[in-house]
GROMACS .gro file of N, CA, C and O in nm:
model
  284
    1UNK      N    1  10.098  12.539   6.420
    1UNK     CA    2   9.992  12.563   6.516
    1UNK      C    3   9.866  12.494   6.464
    1UNK      O    4   9.823  12.516   6.353
    2UNK      N    5   9.806  12.411   6.545
    2UNK     CA    6   9.685  12.339   6.506
    2UNK      C    7   9.563  12.430   6.520
    2UNK      O    8   9.553  12.509   6.614
    3UNK      N    9   9.471  12.416   6.425
    3UNK     CA   10   9.348  12.495   6.430
    3UNK      C   11   9.242  12.420   6.509
    3UNK      O   12   9.246  12.299   6.520
    4UNK      N   13   9.149  12.493   6.561
    4UNK     CA   14   9.037  12.430   6.629
    4UNK      C   15   8.936  12.380   6.527
    4UNK      O   16   8.922  12.437   6.419
    5UNK      N   17   8.864  12.272   6.558
    5UNK     CA   18   8.767  12.219   6.461
    5UNK      C   19   8.650  12.315   6.439
    5UNK      O   20   8.609  12.386   6.530
    6UNK      N   21   8.597  12.313   6.317
    6UNK     CA   22   8.484  12.400   6.284
    6UNK      C   23   8.351  12.338   6.326
    6UNK      O   24   8.254  12.409   6.346
    7UNK      N   25   8.348  12.206   6.336
    7UNK     CA   26   8.225  12.137   6.376
    7UNK      C   27   8.198  12.167   6.524
    7UNK      O   28   8.285  12.148   6.609
    8UNK      N   29   8.077  12.216   6.557
    8UNK     CA   30   8.049  12.254   6.696
    8UNK      C   31   8.059  12.138   6.795
    8UNK      O   32   8.102  12.157   6.908
    9UNK      N   33   8.023  12.018   6.752
    9UNK     CA   34   8.029  11.903   6.842
    9UNK      C   35   8.175  11.867   6.871
    9UNK      O   36   8.212  11.842   6.986
   10UNK      N   37   8.258  11.866   6.769
   10UNK     CA   38   8.399  11.835   6.788
   10UNK      C   39   8.467  11.945   6.871
   10UNK      O   40   8.552  11.916   6.956
   11UNK      N   41   8.428  12.069   6.848
   11UNK     CA   42   8.484  12.180   6.926
   11UNK      C   43   8.445  12.168   7.073
   11UNK      O   44   8.528  12.187   7.162
   12UNK      N   45   8.320  12.133   7.099
   12UNK     CA   46   8.275  12.116   7.237
   12UNK      C   47   8.352  12.005   7.307
   12UNK      O   48   8.391  12.018   7.423
   13UNK      N   49   8.376  11.894   7.235
   13UNK     CA   50   8.452  11.784   7.294
   13UNK      C   51   8.595  11.827   7.322
   13UNK      O   52   8.651  11.796   7.427
   14UNK      N   53   8.655  11.903   7.230
   14UNK     CA   54   8.792  11.949   7.252
   14UNK      C   55   8.800  12.044   7.371
   14UNK      O   56   8.892  12.035   7.452
   15UNK      N   57   8.704  12.133   7.384
   15UNK     CA   58   8.701  12.226   7.498
   15UNK      C   59   8.686  12.148   7.628
   15UNK      O   60   8.752  12.177   7.728
   16UNK      N   61   8.601  12.047   7.626
   16UNK     CA   62   8.581  11.963   7.745
   16UNK      C   63   8.710  11.890   7.781
   16UNK      O   64   8.750  11.885   7.897
   17UNK      N   65   8.777  11.834   7.680
   17UNK     CA   66   8.902  11.763   7.705
   17UNK      C   67   9.010  11.856   7.759
   17UNK      O   68   9.086  11.819   7.849
   18UNK      N   69   9.015  11.978   7.709
   18UNK     CA   70   9.112  12.076   7.760
   18UNK      C   71   9.080  12.113   7.904
   18UNK      O   72   9.169  12.121   7.989
   19UNK      N   73   8.950  12.131   7.933
   19UNK     CA   74   8.909  12.169   8.069
   19UNK      C   75   8.937  12.059   8.170
   19UNK      O   76   8.973  12.087   8.285
   20UNK      N   77   8.923  11.933   8.130
   20UNK     CA   78   8.946  11.822   8.223
   20UNK      C   79   9.092  11.780   8.228
   20UNK      O   80   9.129  11.697   8.310
   21UNK      N   81   9.174  11.832   8.138
   21UNK     CA   82   9.316  11.800   8.140
   21UNK      C   83   9.352  11.681   8.055
   21UNK      O   84   9.466  11.635   8.057
   22UNK      N   85   9.258  11.627   7.980
   22UNK     CA   86   9.286  11.512   7.893
   22UNK      C   87   9.362  11.553   7.768
   22UNK      O   88   9.428  11.471   7.706
   23UNK      N   89   9.351  11.678   7.727
   23UNK     CA   90   9.419  11.727   7.608
   23UNK      C   91   9.484  11.861   7.639
   23UNK      O   92   9.444  11.932   7.732
   24UNK      N   93   9.584  11.895   7.560
   24UNK     CA   94   9.654  12.022   7.578
   24UNK      C   95   9.600  12.124   7.480
   24UNK      O   96   9.570  12.092   7.364
   25UNK      N   97   9.586  12.248   7.524
   25UNK     CA   98   9.537  12.356   7.439
   25UNK      C   99   9.649  12.397   7.344
   25UNK      O  100   9.752  12.450   7.386
   26UNK      N  101   9.629  12.371   7.214
   26UNK     CA  102   9.733  12.404   7.117
   26UNK      C  103   9.717  12.544   7.061
   26UNK      O  104   9.812  12.599   7.006
   27UNK      N  105   9.601  12.604   7.075
   27UNK     CA  106   9.576  12.739   7.026
   27UNK      C  107   9.548  12.825   7.148
   27UNK      O  108   9.437  12.829   7.199
   28UNK      N  109   9.650  12.893   7.197
   28UNK     CA  110   9.630  12.976   7.315
   28UNK      C  111   9.654  13.122   7.279
   28UNK      O  112   9.716  13.154   7.177
   29UNK      N  113   9.608  13.210   7.362
   29UNK     CA  114   9.618  13.354   7.339
   29UNK      C  115   9.764  13.398   7.335
   29UNK      O  116   9.801  13.488   7.262
   30UNK      N  117   9.851  13.333   7.413
   30UNK     CA  118   9.990  13.375   7.419
   30UNK      C  119  10.066  13.343   7.291
   30UNK      O  120  10.165  13.406   7.261
   31UNK      N  121  10.019  13.244   7.213
   31UNK     CA  122  10.087  13.207   7.090
   31UNK      C  123  10.044  13.292   6.972
   31UNK      O  124  10.109  13.292   6.869
   32UNK      N  125   9.936  13.362   6.983
   32UNK     CA  126   9.889  13.445   6.873
   32UNK      C  127   9.974  13.572   6.863
   32UNK      O  128  10.033  13.617   6.959
   33UNK      N  129   9.974  13.628   6.745
   33UNK     CA  130  10.050  13.750   6.722
   33UNK      C  131   9.967  13.870   6.767
   33UNK      O  132   9.868  13.904   6.704
   34UNK      N  133  10.006  13.938   6.874
   34UNK     CA  134   9.925  14.050   6.923
   34UNK      C  135   9.922  14.171   6.830
   34UNK      O  136   9.834  14.254   6.838
   35UNK      N  137  10.017  14.180   6.738
   35UNK     CA  138  10.019  14.295   6.648
   35UNK      C  139   9.912  14.285   6.540
   35UNK      O  140   9.888  14.382   6.470
   36UNK      N  141   9.844  14.170   6.527
   36UNK     CA  142   9.741  14.154   6.426
   36UNK      C  143   9.605  14.202   6.474
   36UNK      O  144   9.511  14.204   6.397
   37UNK      N  145   9.593  14.236   6.599
   37UNK     CA  146   9.462  14.273   6.653
   37UNK      C  147   9.446  14.424   6.662
   37UNK      O  148   9.522  14.492   6.729
   38UNK      N  149   9.349  14.480   6.594
   38UNK     CA  150   9.305  14.619   6.601
   38UNK      C  151   9.415  14.723   6.583
   38UNK      O  152   9.404  14.834   6.632
   39UNK      N  153   9.521  14.689   6.516
   39UNK     CA  154   9.631  14.783   6.501
   39UNK      C  155   9.589  14.902   6.415
   39UNK      O  156   9.620  15.017   6.447
   40UNK      N  157   9.517  14.877   6.306
   40UNK     CA  158   9.481  14.985   6.217
   40UNK      C  159   9.382  15.083   6.277
   40UNK      O  160   9.394  15.203   6.260
   41UNK      N  161   9.285  15.033   6.351
   41UNK     CA  162   9.183  15.119   6.407
   41UNK      C  163   9.234  15.209   6.518
   41UNK      O  164   9.181  15.317   6.541
   42UNK      N  165   9.337  15.167   6.587
   42UNK     CA  166   9.386  15.245   6.700
   42UNK      C  167   9.477  15.360   6.658
   42UNK      O  168   9.488  15.458   6.727
   43UNK      N  169   9.543  15.346   6.544
   43UNK     CA  170   9.634  15.453   6.505
   43UNK      C  171   9.593  15.524   6.376
   43UNK      O  172   9.666  15.608   6.326
   44UNK      N  173   9.476  15.493   6.324
   44UNK     CA  174   9.433  15.550   6.198
   44UNK      C  175   9.414  15.700   6.202
   44UNK      O  176   9.460  15.772   6.113
   45UNK      N  177   9.345  15.751   6.304
   45UNK     CA  178   9.319  15.894   6.313
   45UNK      C  179   9.445  15.976   6.333
   45UNK      O  180   9.463  16.082   6.273
   46UNK      N  181   9.534  15.926   6.416
   46UNK     CA  182   9.659  15.997   6.442
   46UNK      C  183   9.747  16.000   6.319
   46UNK      O  184   9.810  16.101   6.287
   47UNK      N  185   9.751  15.887   6.247
   47UNK     CA  186   9.832  15.881   6.125
   47UNK      C  187   9.776  15.972   6.017
   47UNK      O  188   9.851  16.036   5.944
   48UNK      N  189   9.642  15.978   6.008
   48UNK     CA  190   9.580  16.067   5.909
   48UNK      C  191   9.606  16.212   5.944
   48UNK      O  192   9.636  16.294   5.856
   49UNK      N  193   9.593  16.248   6.070
   49UNK     CA  194   9.612  16.386   6.113
   49UNK      C  195   9.757  16.432   6.090
   49UNK      O  196   9.781  16.549   6.061
   50UNK      N  197   9.850  16.340   6.101
   50UNK     CA  198   9.990  16.376   6.082
   50UNK      C  199  10.016  16.420   5.938
   50UNK      O  200  10.100  16.506   5.914
   51UNK      N  201   9.942  16.364   5.843
   51UNK     CA  202   9.964  16.396   5.702
   51UNK      C  203   9.884  16.517   5.654
   51UNK      O  204   9.900  16.559   5.540
   52UNK      N  205   9.798  16.574   5.739
   52UNK     CA  206   9.717  16.689   5.698
   52UNK      C  207   9.789  16.820   5.729
   52UNK      O  208   9.867  16.829   5.824
   53UNK      N  209   9.758  16.922   5.650
   53UNK     CA  210   9.811  17.055   5.679
   53UNK      C  211   9.723  17.119   5.785
   53UNK      O  212   9.613  17.071   5.815
   54UNK      N  213   9.768  17.230   5.840
   54UNK     CA  214   9.691  17.299   5.943
   54UNK      C  215   9.557  17.347   5.887
   54UNK      O  216   9.454  17.341   5.955
   55UNK      N  217   9.558  17.394   5.763
   55UNK     CA  218   9.434  17.442   5.700
   55UNK      C  219   9.335  17.327   5.681
   55UNK      O  220   9.215  17.344   5.705
   56UNK      N  221   9.383  17.211   5.641
   56UNK     CA  222   9.294  17.096   5.623
   56UNK      C  223   9.234  17.052   5.756
   56UNK      O  224   9.116  17.020   5.765
   57UNK      N  225   9.316  17.051   5.861
   57UNK     CA  226   9.265  17.014   5.994
   57UNK      C  227   9.159  17.114   6.041
   57UNK      O  228   9.058  17.078   6.100
   58UNK      N  229   9.184  17.243   6.015
   58UNK     CA  230   9.090  17.348   6.055
   58UNK      C  231   8.957  17.330   5.983
   58UNK      O  232   8.850  17.344   6.043
   59UNK      N  233   8.962  17.299   5.854
   59UNK     CA  234   8.840  17.279   5.775
   59UNK      C  235   8.760  17.159   5.825
   59UNK      O  236   8.638  17.166   5.840
   60UNK      N  237   8.830  17.050   5.854
   60UNK     CA  238   8.763  16.930   5.904
   60UNK      C  239   8.700  16.957   6.041
   60UNK      O  240   8.587  16.915   6.068
   61UNK      N  241   8.773  17.029   6.127
   61UNK     CA  242   8.721  17.060   6.261
   61UNK      C  243   8.598  17.150   6.252
   61UNK      O  244   8.501  17.131   6.327
   62UNK      N  245   8.599  17.246   6.162
   62UNK     CA  246   8.484  17.336   6.146
   62UNK      C  247   8.363  17.259   6.096
   62UNK      O  248   8.249  17.280   6.142
   63UNK      N  249   8.385  17.168   6.003
   63UNK     CA  250   8.276  17.087   5.950
   63UNK      C  251   8.218  16.997   6.059
   63UNK      O  252   8.095  16.981   6.071
   64UNK      N  253   8.303  16.940   6.144
   64UNK     CA  254   8.257  16.854   6.253
   64UNK      C  255   8.178  16.933   6.356
   64UNK      O  256   8.074  16.888   6.405
   65UNK      N  257   8.227  17.053   6.389
   65UNK     CA  258   8.158  17.137   6.486
   65UNK      C  259   8.022  17.177   6.433
   65UNK      O  260   7.920  17.178   6.508
   66UNK      N  261   8.014  17.209   6.305
   66UNK     CA  262   7.888  17.248   6.245
   66UNK      C  263   7.788  17.131   6.250
   66UNK      O  264   7.669  17.150   6.281
   67UNK      N  265   7.837  17.010   6.223
   67UNK     CA  266   7.750  16.893   6.225
   67UNK      C  267   7.701  16.865   6.367
   67UNK      O  268   7.585  16.827   6.387
   68UNK      N  269   7.786  16.888   6.467
   68UNK     CA  270   7.745  16.865   6.608
   68UNK      C  271   7.638  16.966   6.650
   68UNK      O  272   7.541  16.932   6.718
   69UNK      N  273   7.653  17.092   6.610
   69UNK     CA  274   7.559  17.195   6.653
   69UNK      C  275   7.428  17.190   6.576
   69UNK      O  276   7.329  17.248   6.620
   70UNK      N  277   7.422  17.122   6.464
   70UNK     CA  278   7.298  17.112   6.388
   70UNK      C  279   7.201  17.011   6.451
   70UNK      O  280   7.084  17.013   6.417
   71UNK      N  281   7.250  16.926   6.537
   71UNK     CA  282   7.163  16.823   6.596
   71UNK      C  283   7.056  16.883   6.682
   71UNK      O  284   7.048  16.950   6.764
   0.00000   0.00000   0.00000
């Protein structure tokens, strides 16, 4: 897979060539690996909660509620 140029002028020319049909887009969204995007942030809380005991979850929830009501 070819990378896009880092130079802004070369990148602008490549984008223009792709838009006019003179060049083919070698880096497209469909070729990227979708599992590399935001995977950790979306399942982090659920994975952490699964490993906690009921008492630990209760303590964390009480601390969060106390912090919300102190505002």
